[in-house]
PDB file of C-alpha atoms and ligand atoms in Angstrom:
ATOM      1  CA  MET A   1    -101.492 -14.635 -95.899  1.00  0.00           C
ATOM      2  CA  TYR A   2    -103.936 -17.209 -94.623  1.00  0.00           C
ATOM      3  CA  VAL A   3    -102.640 -20.318 -96.428  1.00  0.00           C
ATOM      4  CA  TRP A   4     -99.099 -19.203 -95.514  1.00  0.00           C
ATOM      5  CA  PHE A   5    -100.356 -18.739 -91.471  1.00  0.00           C
ATOM      6  CA  ASN A   6    -102.201 -21.914 -91.895  1.00  0.00           C
ATOM      7  CA  ASN A   7     -99.509 -23.707 -92.767  1.00  0.00           C
ATOM      8  CA  LYS A   8     -96.939 -21.952 -90.177  1.00  0.00           C
ATOM      9  CA  TRP A   9     -98.941 -23.320 -87.166  1.00  0.00           C
ATOM     10  CA  ALA A  10     -99.360 -26.883 -89.002  1.00  0.00           C
ATOM     11  CA  ALA A  11     -96.370 -26.789 -88.932  1.00  0.00           C
ATOM     12  CA  ILE A  12     -95.739 -25.912 -85.288  1.00  0.00           C
ATOM     13  CA  THR A  13     -98.742 -28.041 -83.930  1.00  0.00           C
ATOM     14  CA  ILE A  14     -96.965 -30.672 -85.671  1.00  0.00           C
ATOM     15  CA  ALA A  15     -93.766 -30.228 -83.911  1.00  0.00           C
ATOM     16  CA  ALA A  16     -95.313 -29.456 -80.763  1.00  0.00           C
ATOM     17  CA  ALA A  17     -96.814 -32.835 -80.713  1.00  0.00           C
ATOM     18  CA  THR A  18     -93.792 -34.951 -82.450  1.00  0.00           C
ATOM     19  CA  VAL A  19     -91.778 -33.019 -78.814  1.00  0.00           C
ATOM     20  CA  VAL A  20     -94.766 -34.241 -76.897  1.00  0.00           C
ATOM     21  CA  VAL A  21     -95.055 -37.995 -78.256  1.00  0.00           C
ATOM     22  CA  SER A  22     -91.367 -38.497 -77.707  1.00  0.00           C
ATOM     23  CA  ARG A  23     -91.248 -37.709 -74.971  1.00  0.00           C
ATOM     24  CA  LEU A  24     -94.160 -39.984 -73.896  1.00  0.00           C
ATOM     25  CA  ILE A  25     -92.297 -42.621 -75.659  1.00  0.00           C
ATOM     26  CA  TYR A  26     -88.943 -42.370 -73.753  1.00  0.00           C
ATOM     27  CA  ALA A  27     -91.123 -41.825 -69.901  1.00  0.00           C
ATOM     28  CA  THR A  28     -93.098 -44.824 -71.187  1.00  0.00           C
ATOM     29  CA  ILE A  29     -89.221 -46.738 -71.525  1.00  0.00           C
ATOM     30  CA  LYS A  30     -87.767 -45.234 -68.873  1.00  0.00           C
ATOM     31  CA  TYR A  31     -91.295 -47.082 -66.042  1.00  0.00           C
ATOM     32  CA  VAL A  32     -91.436 -50.139 -67.778  1.00  0.00           C
ATOM     33  CA  ARG A  33     -87.691 -50.529 -67.635  1.00  0.00           C
ATOM     34  CA  SER A  34     -87.087 -48.976 -63.428  1.00  0.00           C
ATOM     35  CA  ARG A  35     -90.382 -51.290 -62.591  1.00  0.00           C
ATOM     36  CA  LYS A  36     -88.522 -54.349 -64.857  1.00  0.00           C
ATOM     37  CA  SER A  37     -85.349 -53.435 -62.907  1.00  0.00           C
ATOM     38  CA  GLU A  38     -86.612 -52.920 -59.255  1.00  0.00           C
ATOM     39  CA  LYS A  39     -89.074 -56.072 -59.831  1.00  0.00           C
ATOM     40  CA  GLU A  40     -89.662 -57.491 -55.777  1.00  0.00           C
ATOM     41  CA  VAL A  41     -87.840 -60.693 -54.846  1.00  0.00           C
ATOM     42  CA  LEU A  42     -88.775 -63.278 -52.387  1.00  0.00           C
ATOM     43  CA  ASN A  43     -87.914 -66.143 -52.080  1.00  0.00           C
ATOM     44  CA  ILE A  44     -87.652 -68.752 -48.871  1.00  0.00           C
ATOM     45  CA  LEU A  45     -86.499 -71.920 -48.846  1.00  0.00           C
ATOM     46  CA  ILE A  46     -86.777 -74.267 -45.989  1.00  0.00           C
ATOM     47  CA  PHE A  47     -84.252 -76.874 -45.198  1.00  0.00           C
ATOM     48  CA  ASN A  48     -85.251 -80.241 -43.781  1.00  0.00           C
ATOM     49  CA  GLU A  49     -84.872 -84.573 -43.193  1.00  0.00           C
ATOM     50  CA  LEU A  50     -86.518 -84.212 -47.161  1.00  0.00           C
ATOM     51  CA  SER A  51     -84.254 -82.141 -48.756  1.00  0.00           C
ATOM     52  CA  GLY A  52     -81.615 -84.688 -49.737  1.00  0.00           C
ATOM     53  CA  SER A  53     -84.106 -87.088 -50.812  1.00  0.00           C
ATOM     54  CA  CYS A  54     -84.016 -85.972 -54.253  1.00  0.00           C
ATOM     55  CA  ALA A  55     -80.162 -85.995 -54.556  1.00  0.00           C
ATOM     56  CA  ALA A  56     -79.924 -89.598 -56.335  1.00  0.00           C
ATOM     57  CA  LYS A  57     -82.021 -88.743 -59.327  1.00  0.00           C
ATOM     58  CA  HIS A  58     -80.872 -85.263 -59.653  1.00  0.00           C
ATOM     59  CA  SER A  59     -77.022 -87.460 -60.074  1.00  0.00           C
ATOM     60  CA  GLN A  60     -78.621 -89.214 -63.169  1.00  0.00           C
ATOM     61  CA  LYS A  61     -77.271 -87.514 -66.778  1.00  0.00           C
ATOM     62  CA  ALA A  62     -81.313 -87.298 -67.679  1.00  0.00           C
ATOM     63  CA  PRO A  63     -82.757 -84.285 -67.702  1.00  0.00           C
ATOM     64  CA  PHE A  64     -85.111 -84.288 -64.479  1.00  0.00           C
ATOM     65  CA  LYS A  65     -86.796 -80.967 -63.517  1.00  0.00           C
ATOM     66  CA  CYS A  66     -87.170 -81.425 -60.072  1.00  0.00           C
ATOM     67  CA  ARG A  67     -90.377 -80.881 -57.933  1.00  0.00           C
ATOM     68  CA  ASN A  68     -88.716 -81.521 -54.075  1.00  0.00           C
ATOM     69  CA  LYS A  69     -89.616 -77.796 -52.415  1.00  0.00           C
ATOM     70  CA  TYR A  70     -87.091 -78.970 -49.673  1.00  0.00           C
ATOM     71  CA  CYS A  71     -84.583 -80.024 -52.236  1.00  0.00           C
ATOM     72  CA  THR A  72     -80.977 -78.546 -51.489  1.00  0.00           C
ATOM     73  CA  LYS A  73     -79.771 -78.350 -55.240  1.00  0.00           C
ATOM     74  CA  SER A  74     -82.970 -75.968 -56.327  1.00  0.00           C
ATOM     75  CA  HIS A  75     -82.213 -73.994 -53.101  1.00  0.00           C
ATOM     76  CA  ILE A  76     -78.303 -72.748 -53.779  1.00  0.00           C
ATOM     77  CA  GLN A  77     -79.147 -72.499 -57.466  1.00  0.00           C
ATOM     78  CA  SER A  78     -81.163 -70.115 -56.451  1.00  0.00           C
ATOM     79  CA  ILE A  79     -78.804 -68.656 -54.251  1.00  0.00           C
ATOM     80  CA  VAL A  80     -76.309 -69.650 -57.182  1.00  0.00           C
ATOM     81  CA  HIS A  81     -78.777 -67.061 -59.530  1.00  0.00           C
ATOM     82  CA  GLN A  82     -78.717 -64.502 -57.126  1.00  0.00           C
ATOM     83  CA  ILE A  83     -75.206 -63.871 -56.898  1.00  0.00           C
ATOM     84  CA  ASP A  84     -74.696 -63.754 -60.670  1.00  0.00           C
ATOM     85  CA  GLN A  85     -77.094 -60.924 -61.059  1.00  0.00           C
ATOM     86  CA  ALA A  86     -74.052 -59.222 -58.995  1.00  0.00           C
ATOM     87  CA  GLN A  87     -72.963 -55.747 -60.308  1.00  0.00           C
ATOM     88  CA  TYR A  88     -70.856 -54.032 -58.719  1.00  0.00           C
ATOM     89  CA  CYS A  89     -69.958 -55.726 -54.947  1.00  0.00           C
ATOM     90  CA  ILE A  90     -71.407 -58.338 -51.894  1.00  0.00           C
ATOM     91  CA  ASP A  91     -70.403 -58.013 -48.542  1.00  0.00           C
ATOM     92  CA  ILE A  92     -70.834 -61.510 -46.624  1.00  0.00           C
ATOM     93  CA  ALA A  93     -70.664 -62.134 -43.657  1.00  0.00           C
ATOM     94  CA  ILE A  94     -70.382 -65.700 -42.751  1.00  0.00           C
ATOM     95  CA  TYR A  95     -69.772 -68.623 -39.877  1.00  0.00           C
ATOM     96  CA  THR A  96     -69.021 -71.260 -41.658  1.00  0.00           C
ATOM     97  CA  PHE A  97     -68.441 -71.158 -45.803  1.00  0.00           C
ATOM     98  CA  THR A  98     -68.334 -75.083 -47.097  1.00  0.00           C
ATOM     99  CA  ILE A  99     -70.268 -75.095 -50.284  1.00  0.00           C
ATOM    100  CA  ILE A 100     -68.595 -75.608 -54.094  1.00  0.00           C
ATOM    101  CA  GLU A 101     -70.349 -74.252 -55.833  1.00  0.00           C
ATOM    102  CA  LEU A 102     -70.958 -71.110 -53.496  1.00  0.00           C
ATOM    103  CA  PHE A 103     -67.745 -70.879 -53.848  1.00  0.00           C
ATOM    104  CA  GLU A 104     -67.577 -71.002 -57.904  1.00  0.00           C
ATOM    105  CA  ALA A 105     -70.399 -68.289 -58.737  1.00  0.00           C
ATOM    106  CA  LEU A 106     -68.241 -65.602 -56.286  1.00  0.00           C
ATOM    107  CA  LYS A 107     -65.223 -66.613 -58.546  1.00  0.00           C
ATOM    108  CA  ARG A 108     -67.364 -66.240 -61.952  1.00  0.00           C
ATOM    109  CA  ALA A 109     -68.812 -62.763 -59.320  1.00  0.00           C
ATOM    110  CA  LEU A 110     -65.175 -61.312 -59.469  1.00  0.00           C
ATOM    111  CA  ARG A 111     -64.112 -62.268 -62.509  1.00  0.00           C
ATOM    112  CA  ARG A 112     -66.898 -59.862 -63.904  1.00  0.00           C
ATOM    113  CA  GLY A 113     -64.596 -57.766 -61.316  1.00  0.00           C
ATOM    114  CA  VAL A 114     -67.412 -57.497 -58.428  1.00  0.00           C
ATOM    115  CA  THR A 115     -66.180 -56.657 -55.563  1.00  0.00           C
ATOM    116  CA  ILE A 116     -66.313 -59.069 -52.515  1.00  0.00           C
ATOM    117  CA  ARG A 117     -65.440 -58.743 -48.667  1.00  0.00           C
ATOM    118  CA  VAL A 118     -65.555 -61.118 -46.593  1.00  0.00           C
ATOM    119  CA  ILE A 119     -66.277 -61.296 -42.647  1.00  0.00           C
ATOM    120  CA  SER A 120     -65.891 -63.894 -40.838  1.00  0.00           C
ATOM    121  CA  ASP A 121     -65.199 -65.817 -37.305  1.00  0.00           C
ATOM    122  CA  HIS A 122     -61.856 -65.783 -36.435  1.00  0.00           C
ATOM    123  CA  GLU A 123     -62.673 -69.721 -35.070  1.00  0.00           C
ATOM    124  CA  MET A 124     -63.784 -70.880 -38.429  1.00  0.00           C
ATOM    125  CA  ILE A 125     -61.763 -69.161 -41.179  1.00  0.00           C
ATOM    126  CA  CYS A 126     -59.111 -71.462 -41.269  1.00  0.00           C
ATOM    127  CA  SER A 127     -61.160 -74.403 -40.890  1.00  0.00           C
ATOM    128  CA  SER A 128     -60.623 -77.644 -43.116  1.00  0.00           C
ATOM    129  CA  GLY A 129     -62.656 -76.733 -46.608  1.00  0.00           C
ATOM    130  CA  SER A 130     -63.440 -73.485 -46.053  1.00  0.00           C
ATOM    131  CA  LYS A 131     -63.927 -71.465 -49.009  1.00  0.00           C
ATOM    132  CA  VAL A 132     -63.714 -68.242 -47.590  1.00  0.00           C
ATOM    133  CA  SER A 133     -59.611 -68.612 -46.842  1.00  0.00           C
ATOM    134  CA  SER A 134     -59.814 -69.868 -51.029  1.00  0.00           C
ATOM    135  CA  LEU A 135     -61.298 -66.856 -51.858  1.00  0.00           C
ATOM    136  CA  ASN A 136     -59.389 -64.733 -49.020  1.00  0.00           C
ATOM    137  CA  ARG A 137     -56.658 -66.843 -51.331  1.00  0.00           C
ATOM    138  CA  LEU A 138     -58.136 -65.179 -54.366  1.00  0.00           C
ATOM    139  CA  GLY A 139     -57.122 -61.689 -53.530  1.00  0.00           C
ATOM    140  CA  VAL A 140     -60.586 -61.263 -51.231  1.00  0.00           C
ATOM    141  CA  GLU A 141     -60.335 -59.339 -47.940  1.00  0.00           C
ATOM    142  CA  VAL A 142     -61.494 -60.613 -45.115  1.00  0.00           C
ATOM    143  CA  ARG A 143     -62.012 -59.372 -40.698  1.00  0.00           C
ATOM    144  CA  MET A 144     -62.272 -60.894 -38.264  1.00  0.00           C
ATOM    145  CA  PRO A 145     -63.802 -59.708 -34.502  1.00  0.00           C
ATOM    146  CA  ARG A 146     -61.192 -59.220 -32.441  1.00  0.00           C
ATOM    147  CA  THR A 147     -63.259 -60.861 -29.225  1.00  0.00           C
ATOM    148  CA  THR A 148     -63.750 -63.878 -28.395  1.00  0.00           C
ATOM    149  CA  ALA A 149     -67.576 -63.375 -29.159  1.00  0.00           C
ATOM    150  CA  MET A 150     -68.549 -65.385 -32.460  1.00  0.00           C
ATOM    151  CA  MET A 151     -69.110 -64.197 -35.501  1.00  0.00           C
ATOM    152  CA  HIS A 152     -72.482 -66.415 -35.866  1.00  0.00           C
ATOM    153  CA  HIS A 153     -74.099 -64.225 -38.829  1.00  0.00           C
ATOM    154  CA  LYS A 154     -74.848 -65.787 -41.999  1.00  0.00           C
ATOM    155  CA  PHE A 155     -76.099 -63.377 -44.374  1.00  0.00           C
ATOM    156  CA  MET A 156     -74.734 -62.072 -47.591  1.00  0.00           C
ATOM    157  CA  VAL A 157     -75.814 -58.823 -49.461  1.00  0.00           C
ATOM    158  CA  ILE A 158     -75.976 -57.773 -52.590  1.00  0.00           C
ATOM    159  CA  ASP A 159     -75.542 -54.517 -54.719  1.00  0.00           C
ATOM    160  CA  GLY A 160     -76.540 -52.629 -51.425  1.00  0.00           C
ATOM    161  CA  GLY A 161     -77.339 -49.172 -52.105  1.00  0.00           C
ATOM    162  CA  ALA A 162     -75.008 -47.284 -49.893  1.00  0.00           C
ATOM    163  CA  ARG A 163     -72.420 -49.462 -50.414  1.00  0.00           C
ATOM    164  CA  VAL A 164     -72.352 -49.842 -53.866  1.00  0.00           C
ATOM    165  CA  ASP A 165     -72.750 -45.306 -53.493  1.00  0.00           C
ATOM    166  CA  ASP A 166     -69.495 -45.805 -51.429  1.00  0.00           C
ATOM    167  CA  LEU A 167     -67.641 -47.093 -54.563  1.00  0.00           C
ATOM    168  CA  TRP A 168     -68.555 -44.979 -57.012  1.00  0.00           C
ATOM    169  CA  LEU A 169     -67.601 -42.216 -54.988  1.00  0.00           C
ATOM    170  CA  ARG A 170     -64.382 -43.634 -54.180  1.00  0.00           C
ATOM    171  CA  ASP A 171     -63.284 -45.308 -57.984  1.00  0.00           C
ATOM    172  CA  ARG A 172     -65.506 -43.093 -60.069  1.00  0.00           C
ATOM    173  CA  LYS A 173     -65.425 -45.067 -62.945  1.00  0.00           C
ATOM    174  CA  SER A 174     -68.974 -45.321 -63.691  1.00  0.00           C
ATOM    175  CA  LYS A 175     -71.717 -43.604 -62.468  1.00  0.00           C
ATOM    176  CA  PRO A 176     -73.637 -46.926 -61.517  1.00  0.00           C
ATOM    177  CA  ARG A 177     -76.455 -48.971 -63.880  1.00  0.00           C
ATOM    178  CA  ALA A 178     -79.819 -49.314 -62.364  1.00  0.00           C
ATOM    179  CA  CYS A 179     -79.144 -52.644 -60.104  1.00  0.00           C
ATOM    180  CA  GLN A 180     -81.289 -54.094 -56.981  1.00  0.00           C
ATOM    181  CA  SER A 181     -80.580 -54.681 -53.605  1.00  0.00           C
ATOM    182  CA  VAL A 182     -80.540 -58.228 -52.509  1.00  0.00           C
ATOM    183  CA  VAL A 183     -79.866 -59.802 -48.756  1.00  0.00           C
ATOM    184  CA  VAL A 184     -79.216 -63.622 -48.499  1.00  0.00           C
ATOM    185  CA  TYR A 185     -80.240 -64.492 -44.640  1.00  0.00           C
ATOM    186  CA  GLY A 186     -81.124 -67.413 -42.907  1.00  0.00           C
ATOM    187  CA  SER A 187     -80.311 -70.014 -39.851  1.00  0.00           C
ATOM    188  CA  SER A 188     -78.025 -72.002 -41.589  1.00  0.00           C
ATOM    189  CA  ASN A 189     -74.080 -72.046 -42.527  1.00  0.00           C
ATOM    190  CA  TRP A 190     -72.409 -72.466 -46.221  1.00  0.00           C
ATOM    191  CA  THR A 191     -72.669 -76.286 -45.759  1.00  0.00           C
ATOM    192  CA  LEU A 192     -74.049 -79.113 -46.444  1.00  0.00           C
ATOM    193  CA  GLN A 193     -74.829 -80.333 -42.907  1.00  0.00           C
ATOM    194  CA  GLY A 194     -76.007 -77.168 -43.018  1.00  0.00           C
ATOM    195  CA  PHE A 195     -78.150 -77.359 -47.013  1.00  0.00           C
ATOM    196  CA  ASN A 196     -79.083 -80.959 -46.548  1.00  0.00           C
ATOM    197  CA  GLY A 197     -79.903 -82.270 -42.879  1.00  0.00           C
ATOM    198  CA  ASN A 198     -80.254 -79.359 -40.567  1.00  0.00           C
ATOM    199  CA  CYS A 199     -83.880 -78.188 -40.320  1.00  0.00           C
ATOM    200  CA  GLU A 200     -83.142 -74.712 -41.441  1.00  0.00           C
ATOM    201  CA  ASN A 201     -84.038 -71.820 -43.306  1.00  0.00           C
ATOM    202  CA  CYS A 202     -82.861 -69.283 -45.626  1.00  0.00           C
ATOM    203  CA  VAL A 203     -84.630 -66.025 -47.134  1.00  0.00           C
ATOM    204  CA  ILE A 204     -83.483 -64.188 -50.193  1.00  0.00           C
ATOM    205  CA  THR A 205     -85.084 -60.917 -50.369  1.00  0.00           C
ATOM    206  CA  SER A 206     -84.841 -57.167 -52.133  1.00  0.00           C
ATOM    207  CA  ASP A 207     -87.235 -55.487 -49.371  1.00  0.00           C
ATOM    208  CA  ARG A 208     -84.865 -51.751 -49.312  1.00  0.00           C
ATOM    209  CA  GLN A 209     -85.864 -51.763 -45.412  1.00  0.00           C
ATOM    210  CA  MET A 210     -84.348 -55.020 -44.703  1.00  0.00           C
ATOM    211  CA  THR A 211     -81.171 -54.734 -47.382  1.00  0.00           C
ATOM    212  CA  GLY A 212     -80.272 -51.411 -45.922  1.00  0.00           C
ATOM    213  CA  GLN A 213     -80.130 -52.699 -42.062  1.00  0.00           C
ATOM    214  CA  PHE A 214     -77.296 -56.093 -42.875  1.00  0.00           C
ATOM    215  CA  GLN A 215     -75.634 -53.341 -44.803  1.00  0.00           C
ATOM    216  CA  ALA A 216     -75.212 -50.449 -42.231  1.00  0.00           C
ATOM    217  CA  GLU A 217     -75.248 -53.332 -39.774  1.00  0.00           C
ATOM    218  CA  PHE A 218     -71.660 -55.527 -41.681  1.00  0.00           C
ATOM    219  CA  ASP A 219     -70.493 -51.676 -42.616  1.00  0.00           C
ATOM    220  CA  ARG A 220     -70.063 -50.951 -39.305  1.00  0.00           C
ATOM    221  CA  MET A 221     -68.105 -54.761 -38.314  1.00  0.00           C
ATOM    222  CA  TRP A 222     -66.474 -53.829 -41.409  1.00  0.00           C
ATOM    223  CA  LYS A 223     -65.438 -50.919 -39.714  1.00  0.00           C
ATOM    224  CA  SER A 224     -65.042 -51.634 -36.602  1.00  0.00           C
ATOM    225  CA  PHE A 225     -63.302 -54.816 -37.072  1.00  0.00           C
ATOM    226  CA  GLU A 226     -60.522 -52.867 -39.512  1.00  0.00           C
ATOM    227  CA  TYR A 227     -57.196 -53.828 -38.132  1.00  0.00           C
ATOM    228  CA  SER A 228     -58.445 -57.933 -37.605  1.00  0.00           C
ATOM    229  CA  SER A 229     -58.024 -58.592 -41.604  1.00  0.00           C
ATOM    230  CA  CYS A 230     -56.746 -62.072 -42.826  1.00  0.00           C
ATOM    231  CA  ASN A 231     -54.000 -64.239 -44.357  1.00  0.00           C
ATOM    232  CA  VAL A 232     -54.811 -67.716 -44.698  1.00  0.00           C
ATOM    233  CA  LYS A 233     -50.542 -68.287 -45.034  1.00  0.00           C
ATOM    234  CA  ALA A 234     -51.309 -67.315 -40.490  1.00  0.00           C
ATOM    235  CA  CYS A 235     -53.352 -70.311 -40.184  1.00  0.00           C
ATOM    236  CA  ILE A 236     -52.243 -72.916 -38.863  1.00  0.00           C
ATOM    237  CA  LYS A 237     -52.847 -76.105 -41.951  1.00  0.00           C
TER     238      LYS A 237
HETATM  239 ZN1  LIG B 301     -83.675 -81.793 -55.839  1.00  0.00          ZN
END
């Protein structure tokens, strides 16, 4: 009787300990994963007259580790990297956009099934080399203000929290995986002049307040410009 009693309590103790330990391991993995996915992003890109000083070295075939902290190529790569991380949605408000590397990254995002929306300026939408019109040709909806006021913003929200939730509620395809909202904003248009010649800045951050406010303003503009969808066929070339 005594042995049976001891075995019974030993089994209960082992079972309870197993449950506690497994829950502890699960909680630890969950915590580590959430910390990893929420690792803060803050990258301040400065462009100035030194930004293109390393351009010749980049054009060489030999591998080259650039140490120019104002480097145009490295800075564009930093923005490309963020676009390549997008899982659900990218919202862009840009006055002028001609940089090919960013366009190629956005095309890759489209191929991954990322939803892209663009707001741009009615004067610049069909200007020479405009990648806004190129995106429109690929099926990306583009809207613009209906007034004569300029749409002079230069920002992009990647996987904005509110937008991810909206898409999930709309499509209900699959529950969103954990993803990080990032905003890219600054003074520069997405042009070679902006990134390689002008004194400009561009900030990449995952700050929750900033991503939230930029997303809210994009959503407000998108709704406000509801009847101003661009069709590049209407552009005068
Ligand atoms: Zn460089």
